[in-house]
Coordinates of C-alpha atoms in Angstrom, one line a residue:
Chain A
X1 CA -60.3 179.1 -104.7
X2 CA -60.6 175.9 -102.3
X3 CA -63.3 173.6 -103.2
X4 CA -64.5 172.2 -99.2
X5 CA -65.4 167.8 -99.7
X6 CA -65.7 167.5 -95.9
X7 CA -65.8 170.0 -93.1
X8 CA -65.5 167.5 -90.8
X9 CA -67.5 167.4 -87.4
X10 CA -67.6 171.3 -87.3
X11 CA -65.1 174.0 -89.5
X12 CA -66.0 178.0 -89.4
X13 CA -64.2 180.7 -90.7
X14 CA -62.4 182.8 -88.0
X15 CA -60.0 186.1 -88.3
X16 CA -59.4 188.1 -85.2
X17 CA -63.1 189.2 -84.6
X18 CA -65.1 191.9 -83.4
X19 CA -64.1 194.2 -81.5
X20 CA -65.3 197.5 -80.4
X21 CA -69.5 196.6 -80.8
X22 CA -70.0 195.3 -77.3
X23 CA -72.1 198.4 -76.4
X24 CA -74.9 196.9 -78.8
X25 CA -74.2 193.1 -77.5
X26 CA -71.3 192.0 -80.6
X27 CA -69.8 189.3 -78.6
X28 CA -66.1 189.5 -79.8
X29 CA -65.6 186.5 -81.5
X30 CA -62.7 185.7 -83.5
X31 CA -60.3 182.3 -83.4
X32 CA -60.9 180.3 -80.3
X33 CA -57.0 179.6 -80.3
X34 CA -55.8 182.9 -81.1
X35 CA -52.3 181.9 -81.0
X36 CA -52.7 179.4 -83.2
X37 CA -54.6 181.2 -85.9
X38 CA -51.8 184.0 -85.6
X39 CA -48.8 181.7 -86.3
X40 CA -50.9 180.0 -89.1
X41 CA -50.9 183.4 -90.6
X42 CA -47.7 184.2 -90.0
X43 CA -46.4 180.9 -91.8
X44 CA -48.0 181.7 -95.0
X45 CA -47.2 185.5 -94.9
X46 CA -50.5 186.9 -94.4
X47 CA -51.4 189.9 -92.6
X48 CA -52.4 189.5 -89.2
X49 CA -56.1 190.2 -90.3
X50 CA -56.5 187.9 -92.9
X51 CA -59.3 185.1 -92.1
X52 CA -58.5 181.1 -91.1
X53 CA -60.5 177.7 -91.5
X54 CA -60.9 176.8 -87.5
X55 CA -60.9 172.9 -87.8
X56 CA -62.8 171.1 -85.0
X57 CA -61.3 167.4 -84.3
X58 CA -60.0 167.0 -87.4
X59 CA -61.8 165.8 -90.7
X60 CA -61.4 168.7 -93.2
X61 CA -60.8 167.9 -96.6
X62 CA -60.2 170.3 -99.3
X63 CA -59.3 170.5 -102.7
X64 CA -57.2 173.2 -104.2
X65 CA -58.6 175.2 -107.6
X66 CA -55.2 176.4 -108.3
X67 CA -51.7 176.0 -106.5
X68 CA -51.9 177.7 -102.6
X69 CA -49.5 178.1 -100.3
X70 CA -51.1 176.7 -96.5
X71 CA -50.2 176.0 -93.2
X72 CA -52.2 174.3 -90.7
X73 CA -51.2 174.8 -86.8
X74 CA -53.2 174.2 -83.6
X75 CA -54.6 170.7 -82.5
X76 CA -51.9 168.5 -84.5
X77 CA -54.3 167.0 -86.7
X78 CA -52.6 164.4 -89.0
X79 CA -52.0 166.2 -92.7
X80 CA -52.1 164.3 -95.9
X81 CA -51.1 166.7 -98.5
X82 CA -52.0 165.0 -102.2
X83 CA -51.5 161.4 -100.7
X84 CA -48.5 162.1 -98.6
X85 CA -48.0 163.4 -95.2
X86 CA -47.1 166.9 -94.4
X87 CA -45.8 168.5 -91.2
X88 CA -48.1 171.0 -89.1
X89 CA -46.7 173.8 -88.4
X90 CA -44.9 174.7 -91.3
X91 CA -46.0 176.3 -94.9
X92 CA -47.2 173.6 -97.7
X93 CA -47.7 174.0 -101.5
X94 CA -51.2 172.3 -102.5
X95 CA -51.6 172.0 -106.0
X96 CA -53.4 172.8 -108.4
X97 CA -56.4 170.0 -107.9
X98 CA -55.0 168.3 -105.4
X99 CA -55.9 167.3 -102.1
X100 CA -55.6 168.4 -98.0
X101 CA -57.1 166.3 -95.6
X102 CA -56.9 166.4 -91.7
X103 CA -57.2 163.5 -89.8
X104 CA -58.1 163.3 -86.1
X105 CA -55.7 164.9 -83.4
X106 CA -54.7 162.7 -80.9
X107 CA -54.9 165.9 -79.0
X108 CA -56.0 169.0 -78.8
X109 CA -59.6 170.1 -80.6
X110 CA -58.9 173.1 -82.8
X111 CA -56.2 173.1 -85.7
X112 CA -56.2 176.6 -87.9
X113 CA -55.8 176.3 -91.9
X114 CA -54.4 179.6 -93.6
X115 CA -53.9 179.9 -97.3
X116 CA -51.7 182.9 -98.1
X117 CA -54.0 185.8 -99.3
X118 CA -56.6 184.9 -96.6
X119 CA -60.4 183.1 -96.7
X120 CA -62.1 185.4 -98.4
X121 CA -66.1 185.9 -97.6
X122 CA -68.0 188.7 -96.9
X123 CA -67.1 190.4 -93.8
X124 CA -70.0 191.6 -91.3
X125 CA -69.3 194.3 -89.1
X126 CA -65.4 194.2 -90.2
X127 CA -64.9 190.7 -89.4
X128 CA -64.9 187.4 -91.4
X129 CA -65.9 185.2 -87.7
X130 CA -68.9 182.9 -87.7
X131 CA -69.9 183.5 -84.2
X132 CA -72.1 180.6 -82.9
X133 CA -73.7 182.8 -80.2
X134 CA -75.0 185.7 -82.5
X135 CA -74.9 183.9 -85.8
X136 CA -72.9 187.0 -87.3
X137 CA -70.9 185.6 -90.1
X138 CA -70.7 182.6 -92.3
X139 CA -72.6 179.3 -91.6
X140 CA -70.0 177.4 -90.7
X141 CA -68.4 175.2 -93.7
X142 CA -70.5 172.1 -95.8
X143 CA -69.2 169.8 -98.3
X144 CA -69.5 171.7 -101.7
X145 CA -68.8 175.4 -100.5
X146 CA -66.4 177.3 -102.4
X147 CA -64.0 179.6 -100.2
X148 CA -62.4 182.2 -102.2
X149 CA -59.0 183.6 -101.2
X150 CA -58.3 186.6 -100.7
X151 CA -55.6 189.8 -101.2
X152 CA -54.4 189.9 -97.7
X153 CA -50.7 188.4 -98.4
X154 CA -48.0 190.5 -97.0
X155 CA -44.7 189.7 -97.5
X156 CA -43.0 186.4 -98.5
X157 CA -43.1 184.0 -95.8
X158 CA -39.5 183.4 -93.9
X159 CA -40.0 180.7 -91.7
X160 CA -39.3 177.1 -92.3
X161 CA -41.0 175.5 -89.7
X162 CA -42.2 177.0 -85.9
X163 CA -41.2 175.5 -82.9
X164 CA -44.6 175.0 -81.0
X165 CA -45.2 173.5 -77.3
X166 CA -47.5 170.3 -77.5
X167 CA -50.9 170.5 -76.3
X168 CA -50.1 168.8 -72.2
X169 CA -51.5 165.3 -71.6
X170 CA -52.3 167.5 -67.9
X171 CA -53.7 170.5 -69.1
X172 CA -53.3 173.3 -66.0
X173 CA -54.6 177.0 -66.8
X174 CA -53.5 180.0 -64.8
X175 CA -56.4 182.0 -63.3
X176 CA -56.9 185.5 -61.5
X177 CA -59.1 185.9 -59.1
X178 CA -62.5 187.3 -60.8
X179 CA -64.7 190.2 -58.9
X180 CA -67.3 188.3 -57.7
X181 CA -65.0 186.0 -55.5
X182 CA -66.6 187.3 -52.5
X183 CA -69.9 186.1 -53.7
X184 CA -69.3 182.4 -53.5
X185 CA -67.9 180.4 -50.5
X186 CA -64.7 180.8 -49.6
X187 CA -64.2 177.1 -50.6
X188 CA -64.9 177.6 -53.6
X189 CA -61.5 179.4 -54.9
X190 CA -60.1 176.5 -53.1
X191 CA -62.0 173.9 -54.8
X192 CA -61.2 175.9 -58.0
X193 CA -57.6 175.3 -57.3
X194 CA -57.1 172.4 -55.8
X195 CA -59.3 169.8 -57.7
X196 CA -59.7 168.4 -60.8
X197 CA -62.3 169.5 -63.4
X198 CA -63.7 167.4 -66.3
X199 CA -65.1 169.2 -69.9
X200 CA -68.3 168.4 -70.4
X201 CA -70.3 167.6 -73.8
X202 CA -72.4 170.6 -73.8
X203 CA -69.1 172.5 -74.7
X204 CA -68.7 174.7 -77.7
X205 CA -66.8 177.8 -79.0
X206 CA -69.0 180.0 -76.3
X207 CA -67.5 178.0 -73.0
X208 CA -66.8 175.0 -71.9
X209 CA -69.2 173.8 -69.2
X210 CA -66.8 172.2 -66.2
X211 CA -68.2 169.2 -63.9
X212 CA -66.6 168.4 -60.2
X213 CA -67.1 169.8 -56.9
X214 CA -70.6 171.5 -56.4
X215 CA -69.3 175.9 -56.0
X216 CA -71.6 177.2 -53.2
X217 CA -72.4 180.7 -52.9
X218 CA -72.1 182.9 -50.0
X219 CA -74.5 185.0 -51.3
X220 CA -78.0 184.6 -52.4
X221 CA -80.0 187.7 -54.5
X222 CA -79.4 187.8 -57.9
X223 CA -76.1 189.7 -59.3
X224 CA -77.2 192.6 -62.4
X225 CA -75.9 191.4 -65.5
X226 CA -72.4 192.8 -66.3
X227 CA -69.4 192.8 -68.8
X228 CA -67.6 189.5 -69.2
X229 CA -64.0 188.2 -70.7
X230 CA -63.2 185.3 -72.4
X231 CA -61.4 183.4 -70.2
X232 CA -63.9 184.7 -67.3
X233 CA -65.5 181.2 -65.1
X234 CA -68.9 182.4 -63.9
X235 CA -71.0 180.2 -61.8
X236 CA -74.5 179.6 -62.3
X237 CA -77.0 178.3 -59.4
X238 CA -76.4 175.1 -60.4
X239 CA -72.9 175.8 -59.2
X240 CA -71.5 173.6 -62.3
X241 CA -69.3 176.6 -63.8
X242 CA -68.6 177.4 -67.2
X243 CA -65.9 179.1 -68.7
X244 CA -66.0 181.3 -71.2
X245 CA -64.5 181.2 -74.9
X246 CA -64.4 183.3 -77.9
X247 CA -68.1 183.4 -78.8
X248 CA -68.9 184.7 -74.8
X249 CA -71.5 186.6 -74.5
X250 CA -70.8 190.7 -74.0
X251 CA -72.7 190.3 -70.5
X252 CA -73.9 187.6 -68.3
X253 CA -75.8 187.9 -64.6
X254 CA -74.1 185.0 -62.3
X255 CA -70.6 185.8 -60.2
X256 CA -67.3 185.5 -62.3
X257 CA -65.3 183.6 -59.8
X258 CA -62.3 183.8 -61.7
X259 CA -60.6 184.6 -64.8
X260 CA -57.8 182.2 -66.4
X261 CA -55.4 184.5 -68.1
X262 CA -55.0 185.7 -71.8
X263 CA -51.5 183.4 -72.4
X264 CA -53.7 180.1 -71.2
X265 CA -56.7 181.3 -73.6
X266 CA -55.5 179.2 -76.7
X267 CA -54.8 176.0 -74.4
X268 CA -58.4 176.0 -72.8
X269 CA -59.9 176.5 -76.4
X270 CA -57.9 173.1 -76.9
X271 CA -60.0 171.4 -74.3
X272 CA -62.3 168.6 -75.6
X273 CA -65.3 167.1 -73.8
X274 CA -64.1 164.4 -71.3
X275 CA -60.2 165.9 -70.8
X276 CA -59.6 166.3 -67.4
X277 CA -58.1 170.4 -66.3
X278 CA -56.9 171.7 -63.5
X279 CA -56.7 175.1 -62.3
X280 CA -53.8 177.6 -60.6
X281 CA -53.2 180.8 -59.1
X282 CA -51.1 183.1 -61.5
Chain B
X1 CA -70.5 211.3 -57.8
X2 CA -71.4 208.7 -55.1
X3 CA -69.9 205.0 -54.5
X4 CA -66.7 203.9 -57.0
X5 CA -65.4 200.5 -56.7
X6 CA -62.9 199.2 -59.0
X7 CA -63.0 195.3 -59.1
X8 CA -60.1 192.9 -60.8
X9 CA -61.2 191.2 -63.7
X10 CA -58.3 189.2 -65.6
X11 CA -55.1 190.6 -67.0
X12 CA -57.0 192.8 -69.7
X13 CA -59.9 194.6 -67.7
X14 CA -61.3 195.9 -64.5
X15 CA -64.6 196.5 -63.7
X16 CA -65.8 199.5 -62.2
X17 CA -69.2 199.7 -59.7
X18 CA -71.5 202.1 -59.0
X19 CA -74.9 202.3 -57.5
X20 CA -76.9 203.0 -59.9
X21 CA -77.6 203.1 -63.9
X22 CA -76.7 207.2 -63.6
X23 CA -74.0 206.3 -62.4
X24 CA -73.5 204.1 -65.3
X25 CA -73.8 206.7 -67.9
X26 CA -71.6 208.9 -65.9
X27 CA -68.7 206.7 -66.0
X28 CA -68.6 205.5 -69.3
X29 CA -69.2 209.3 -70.2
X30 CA -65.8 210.2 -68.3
X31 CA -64.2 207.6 -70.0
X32 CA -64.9 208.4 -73.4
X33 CA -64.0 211.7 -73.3
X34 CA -60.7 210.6 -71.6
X35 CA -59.8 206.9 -71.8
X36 CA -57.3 205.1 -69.8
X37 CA -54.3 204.4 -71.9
X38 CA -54.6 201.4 -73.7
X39 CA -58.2 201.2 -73.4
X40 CA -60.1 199.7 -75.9
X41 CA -63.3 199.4 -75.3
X42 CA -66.7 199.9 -72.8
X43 CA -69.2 197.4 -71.9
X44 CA -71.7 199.1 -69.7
X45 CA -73.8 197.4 -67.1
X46 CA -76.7 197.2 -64.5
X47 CA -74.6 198.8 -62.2
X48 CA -71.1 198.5 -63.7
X49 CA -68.6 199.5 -66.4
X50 CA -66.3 196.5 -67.8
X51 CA -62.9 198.6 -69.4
X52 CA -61.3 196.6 -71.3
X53 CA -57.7 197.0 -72.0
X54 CA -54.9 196.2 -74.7
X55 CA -52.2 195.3 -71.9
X56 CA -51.9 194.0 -67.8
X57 CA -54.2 196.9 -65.6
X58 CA -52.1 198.2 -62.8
X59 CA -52.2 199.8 -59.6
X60 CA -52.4 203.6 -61.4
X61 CA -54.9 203.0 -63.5
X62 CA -57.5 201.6 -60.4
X63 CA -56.4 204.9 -59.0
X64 CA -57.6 206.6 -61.9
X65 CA -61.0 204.8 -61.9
X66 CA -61.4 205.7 -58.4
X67 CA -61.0 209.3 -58.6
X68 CA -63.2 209.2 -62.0
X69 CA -64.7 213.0 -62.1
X70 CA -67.4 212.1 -64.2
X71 CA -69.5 213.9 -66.3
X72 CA -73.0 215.7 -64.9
X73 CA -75.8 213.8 -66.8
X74 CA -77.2 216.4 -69.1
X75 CA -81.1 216.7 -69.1
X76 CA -81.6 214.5 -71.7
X77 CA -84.1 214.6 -74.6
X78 CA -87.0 211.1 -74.6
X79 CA -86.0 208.8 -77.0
X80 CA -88.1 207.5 -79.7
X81 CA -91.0 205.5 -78.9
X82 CA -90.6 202.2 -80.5
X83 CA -93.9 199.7 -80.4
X84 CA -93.5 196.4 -80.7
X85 CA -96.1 193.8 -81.3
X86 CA -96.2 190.8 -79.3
X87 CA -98.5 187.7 -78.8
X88 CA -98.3 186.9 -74.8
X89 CA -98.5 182.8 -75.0
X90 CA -94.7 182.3 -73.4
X91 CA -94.2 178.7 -71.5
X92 CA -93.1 181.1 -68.1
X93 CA -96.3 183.4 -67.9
X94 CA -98.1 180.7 -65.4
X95 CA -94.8 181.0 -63.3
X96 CA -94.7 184.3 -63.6
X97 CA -98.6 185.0 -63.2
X98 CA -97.8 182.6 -60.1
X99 CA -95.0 184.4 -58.9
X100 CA -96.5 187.9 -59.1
X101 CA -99.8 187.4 -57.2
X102 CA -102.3 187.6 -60.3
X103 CA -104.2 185.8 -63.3
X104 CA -102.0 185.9 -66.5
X105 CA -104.6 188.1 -67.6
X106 CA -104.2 190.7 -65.6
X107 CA -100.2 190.6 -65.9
X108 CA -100.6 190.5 -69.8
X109 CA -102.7 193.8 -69.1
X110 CA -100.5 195.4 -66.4
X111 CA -97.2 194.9 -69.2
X112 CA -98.9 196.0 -72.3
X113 CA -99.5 199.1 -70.3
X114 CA -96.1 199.9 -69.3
X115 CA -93.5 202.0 -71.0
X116 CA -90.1 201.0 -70.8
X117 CA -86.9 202.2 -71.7
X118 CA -83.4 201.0 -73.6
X119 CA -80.9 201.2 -70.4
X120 CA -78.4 199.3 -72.4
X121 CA -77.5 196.6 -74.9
X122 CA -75.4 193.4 -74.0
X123 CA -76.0 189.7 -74.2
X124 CA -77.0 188.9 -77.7
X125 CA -76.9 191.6 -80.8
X126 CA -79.3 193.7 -80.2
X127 CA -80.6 193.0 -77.2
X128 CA -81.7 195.8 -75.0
X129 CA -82.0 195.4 -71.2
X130 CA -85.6 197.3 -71.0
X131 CA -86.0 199.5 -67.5
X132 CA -89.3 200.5 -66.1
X133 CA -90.9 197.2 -64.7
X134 CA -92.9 198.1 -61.4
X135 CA -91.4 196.0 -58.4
X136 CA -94.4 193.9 -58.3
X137 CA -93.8 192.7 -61.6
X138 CA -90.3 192.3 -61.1
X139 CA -89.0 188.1 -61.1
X140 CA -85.8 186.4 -60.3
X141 CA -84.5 184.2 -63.5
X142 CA -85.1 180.3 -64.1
X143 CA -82.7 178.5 -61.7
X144 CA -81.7 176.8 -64.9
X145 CA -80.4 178.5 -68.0
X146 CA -82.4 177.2 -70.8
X147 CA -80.6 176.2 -73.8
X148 CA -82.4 177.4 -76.6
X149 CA -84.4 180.6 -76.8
X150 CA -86.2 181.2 -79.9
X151 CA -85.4 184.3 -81.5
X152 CA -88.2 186.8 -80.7
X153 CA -88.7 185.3 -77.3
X154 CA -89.8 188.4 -74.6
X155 CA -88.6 187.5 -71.0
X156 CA -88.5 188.9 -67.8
X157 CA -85.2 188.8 -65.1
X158 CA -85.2 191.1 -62.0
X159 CA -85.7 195.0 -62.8
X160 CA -85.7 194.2 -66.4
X161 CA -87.6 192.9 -69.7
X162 CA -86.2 192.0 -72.8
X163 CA -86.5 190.7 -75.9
X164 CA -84.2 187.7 -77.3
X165 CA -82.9 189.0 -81.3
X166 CA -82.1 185.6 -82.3
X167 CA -82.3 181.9 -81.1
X168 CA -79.5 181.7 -78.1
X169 CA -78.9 180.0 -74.8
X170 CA -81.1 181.6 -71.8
X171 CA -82.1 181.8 -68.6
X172 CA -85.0 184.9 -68.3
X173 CA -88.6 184.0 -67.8
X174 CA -90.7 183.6 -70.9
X175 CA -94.2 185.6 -71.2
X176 CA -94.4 186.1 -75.0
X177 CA -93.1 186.4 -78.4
X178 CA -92.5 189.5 -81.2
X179 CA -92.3 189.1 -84.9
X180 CA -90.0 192.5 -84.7
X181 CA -86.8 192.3 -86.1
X182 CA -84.3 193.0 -83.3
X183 CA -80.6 193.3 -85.2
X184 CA -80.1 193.8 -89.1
X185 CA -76.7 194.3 -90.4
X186 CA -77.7 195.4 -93.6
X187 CA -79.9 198.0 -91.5
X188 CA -78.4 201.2 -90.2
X189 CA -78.3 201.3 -87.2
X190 CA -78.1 197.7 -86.9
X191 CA -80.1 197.4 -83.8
X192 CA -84.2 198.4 -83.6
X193 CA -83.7 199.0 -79.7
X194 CA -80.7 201.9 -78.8
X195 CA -80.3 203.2 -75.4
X196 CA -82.6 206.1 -75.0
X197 CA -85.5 204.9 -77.1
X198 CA -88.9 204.5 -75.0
X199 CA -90.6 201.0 -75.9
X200 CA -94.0 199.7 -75.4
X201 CA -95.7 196.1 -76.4
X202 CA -98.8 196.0 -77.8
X203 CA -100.7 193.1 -77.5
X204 CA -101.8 191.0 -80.8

């Protein structure tokens, strides 16, 4: 059992989500930095199913009912374990009664907490995943709640510590080209590429909404709603485009310009309002 | 089988076109009776069908797409008739009563009469993309996505009307509001509105 003090400015539980109920509008879900959530896993010997605390900018505190074995990964958040500091990116005893807290990350937006066994609450639709868009799930964490841990440990963690790449000062993310290219300028790949894009505030676990150069279209009329990827950058009139996260919705009606690639997912889930992205051809 | 085009969509899906929602049906038939390797899923469309796979799509498998023989749609049974009340006091029905020539009245009248029909699900849990709207009732979205719908909210957007499950980001235009429950999980099935079922709203 972990008692939650603080969630911080946003914590939700997250395993590897939903898939398979798109045909009745599930959005996948799942951890925004899958990556991330996997290696936290894999640190404390869970399975890969087993359910993590997604930690948005730090701020997490939580107190240990009995002696856990953790490992937090992802945004390097700064860990005080009972009053001392602790490396990310590694597995951590928590004592009985004593104390985790996260601080900020001076990078990065999403660290993963796993406790060996997995957070246990009640699946819906086989997945653990608060997802923001449908509200499937649990609310996301409050001061007070009581996470149970589940019977998902497999076998005895091995490794140490992971080497993990650092969340770029310059993030770049690779994209394909999406299959409504032809329905915006031809500019607009261009302007995709070649400038720089800043995260906005209105951004959140369904997309991040990007502002720079104005996307024209080359087409007016209005596109029927069809399937979307995370990772997919659709442009709405307003030609401000947003691209898609985790909590995506299963099918959207403006022109997917592009679509950054599944090994760049986890660093664009790392973007935070005001960091500055750019954009390249795989 | 008429027009197939096979358009790239990242490194874990292509999306297949057709002309029509027949079409549609036909595809995703072919394909779950004989998937791609890999696949993984099917998220039909208006006029598409997303296939999402577990690895890169290559060169063969667009081949395969394109030569999809697809399954003769079967004279189908109608679907359940589902009623659903709804009040018609949404903030769009001026623009809408504007847009379509007529006093909201009359529109209120003219889509209390219609029955529609569950062509398929996408957006938000549970939510049905409703076919049937005459082209004279038929409006292009808000220029501007709104950021909150309220749950229960019944829009219009092109060829189709729909009704929002839960409170969620939105750009359709707004004519009214159901009490209905859209998506359950404790309910099987889950969602009120399946593809097939016929769907009326009855004004209150």
């Amino acid at each position: 059992m972990l008692t939650v003090l603080a969630p911080g400015p946003r914590a939700t539980v997250q395993d590897r989500g939903r898939p398979g109920w798109a045909a009745i509008g599930v959005p996948r879900s799942g951890a925004a930095d899958r990556a991330a959530h996997d290696l936290a896993n894999r640190l404390v010997g869970n399975r890969p199913e087993a359910a993590t605390v997604e930690v948005t900018a730090g701020g997490l505190r939580v107190r240990a009912e009995r002696t856990l074995l953790l490992a937090v990964t992802g945004a390097p958040a700064p860990i005080d374990l009972a009053g001392r500091p602790a490396a990310a990116n590694a597995p951590l005893t928590l004592p009985a009664g004593a104390v985790l807290t996260l601080g900020v990350p001076p990078r990065g937006l999403r660290s993963y907490l796993a406790v060996r066994g997995g957070v246990d609450v009640p699946p819906v639709l086989g997945s653990r995943s608060t997802d923001s868009l449908s509200g499937l799930g649990p609310a996301p964490l409050a001061a007070g709640d009581r996470l149970g841990v589940g019977s998902l440990a497999g076998e005895e963690p091995v490794v140490d510590v992971a080497a993990v790449a650092p969340v770029p000062e310059r993030p770049v993310l690779r994209v394909l080209p999406g299959p409504r290219r032809d329905w915006l300028a031809p500019a607009a790949w261009a302007a995709l590429t070649g400038q720089e894009w800043q995260v906005s505030a209105d951004s959140d676990r369904i997309g991040l909404r990007l502002t720079g150069p104005r996307l024209e279209r080359a087409r007016t009329g209005e596109l029927p709603s069809e399937g979307l990827v995370a990772g997919a950058i659709q442009v709405p009139p307003d030609g401000g485009p947003v691209l898609f996260l985790a909590d995506h919705p299963v099918t959207g009606g403006y022109p997917v310009l592009a679509v950054v690639v599944t090994a760049d997912l986890g660093l664009a889930a790392q973007l935070r309002p005001g960091d500055v992205v750019r954009f390249r051809a795989a | 089988m008429t027009r197939v085009q096979v358009l790239p969509f990242g490194d874990r899906a292509l999306l297949v076109e057709v002309d029509d929602l027949a079409a549609v049906a036909a595809v995703r038939a072919a394909l779950e009776h004989r998937p791609l390797p890999g696949q993984q899923e099917l998220v039909p469309g208006a006029r598409t069908v997303l296939v999402l796979l577990d690895r890169p799509p290559g060169d063969v498998d667009v081949a395969a797409l394109r030569r999809l023989r697809t399954v003769a749609a079967a004279e189908q049974e109608p679907g359940p008739l589902v009623e659903v009340p709804v009040v018609f006091d949404g903030p769009d029905l001026p623009d809408v009563a504007a847009l379509t020539g007529r006093p909201p009245s009359v529109l209120v009248d003219e889509l209390a009469g219609l029955e529609l029909s569950v062509a398929f699900g996408g957006f938000a849990p549970g939510f049905a993309y409703l076919t049937g709207l005459p082209g004279h009732l038929q409006v292009p979205r808000r220029a501007t996505p709104r950021t909150r719908v309220p749950a229960g909210a019944v829009g219009l957007a092109g060829p189709f009307a729909g009704i929002y499950p839960t409170a969620s980001p939105g750009g359709w235009q707004l004519v009214g509001r159901t009490d209905a429950v859209l998506f359950d999980v404790d309910r099987e099935p889950p969602a009120l509105l399946r593809p097939g079922a016929r769907v009326r709203f009855l004004p209150c």
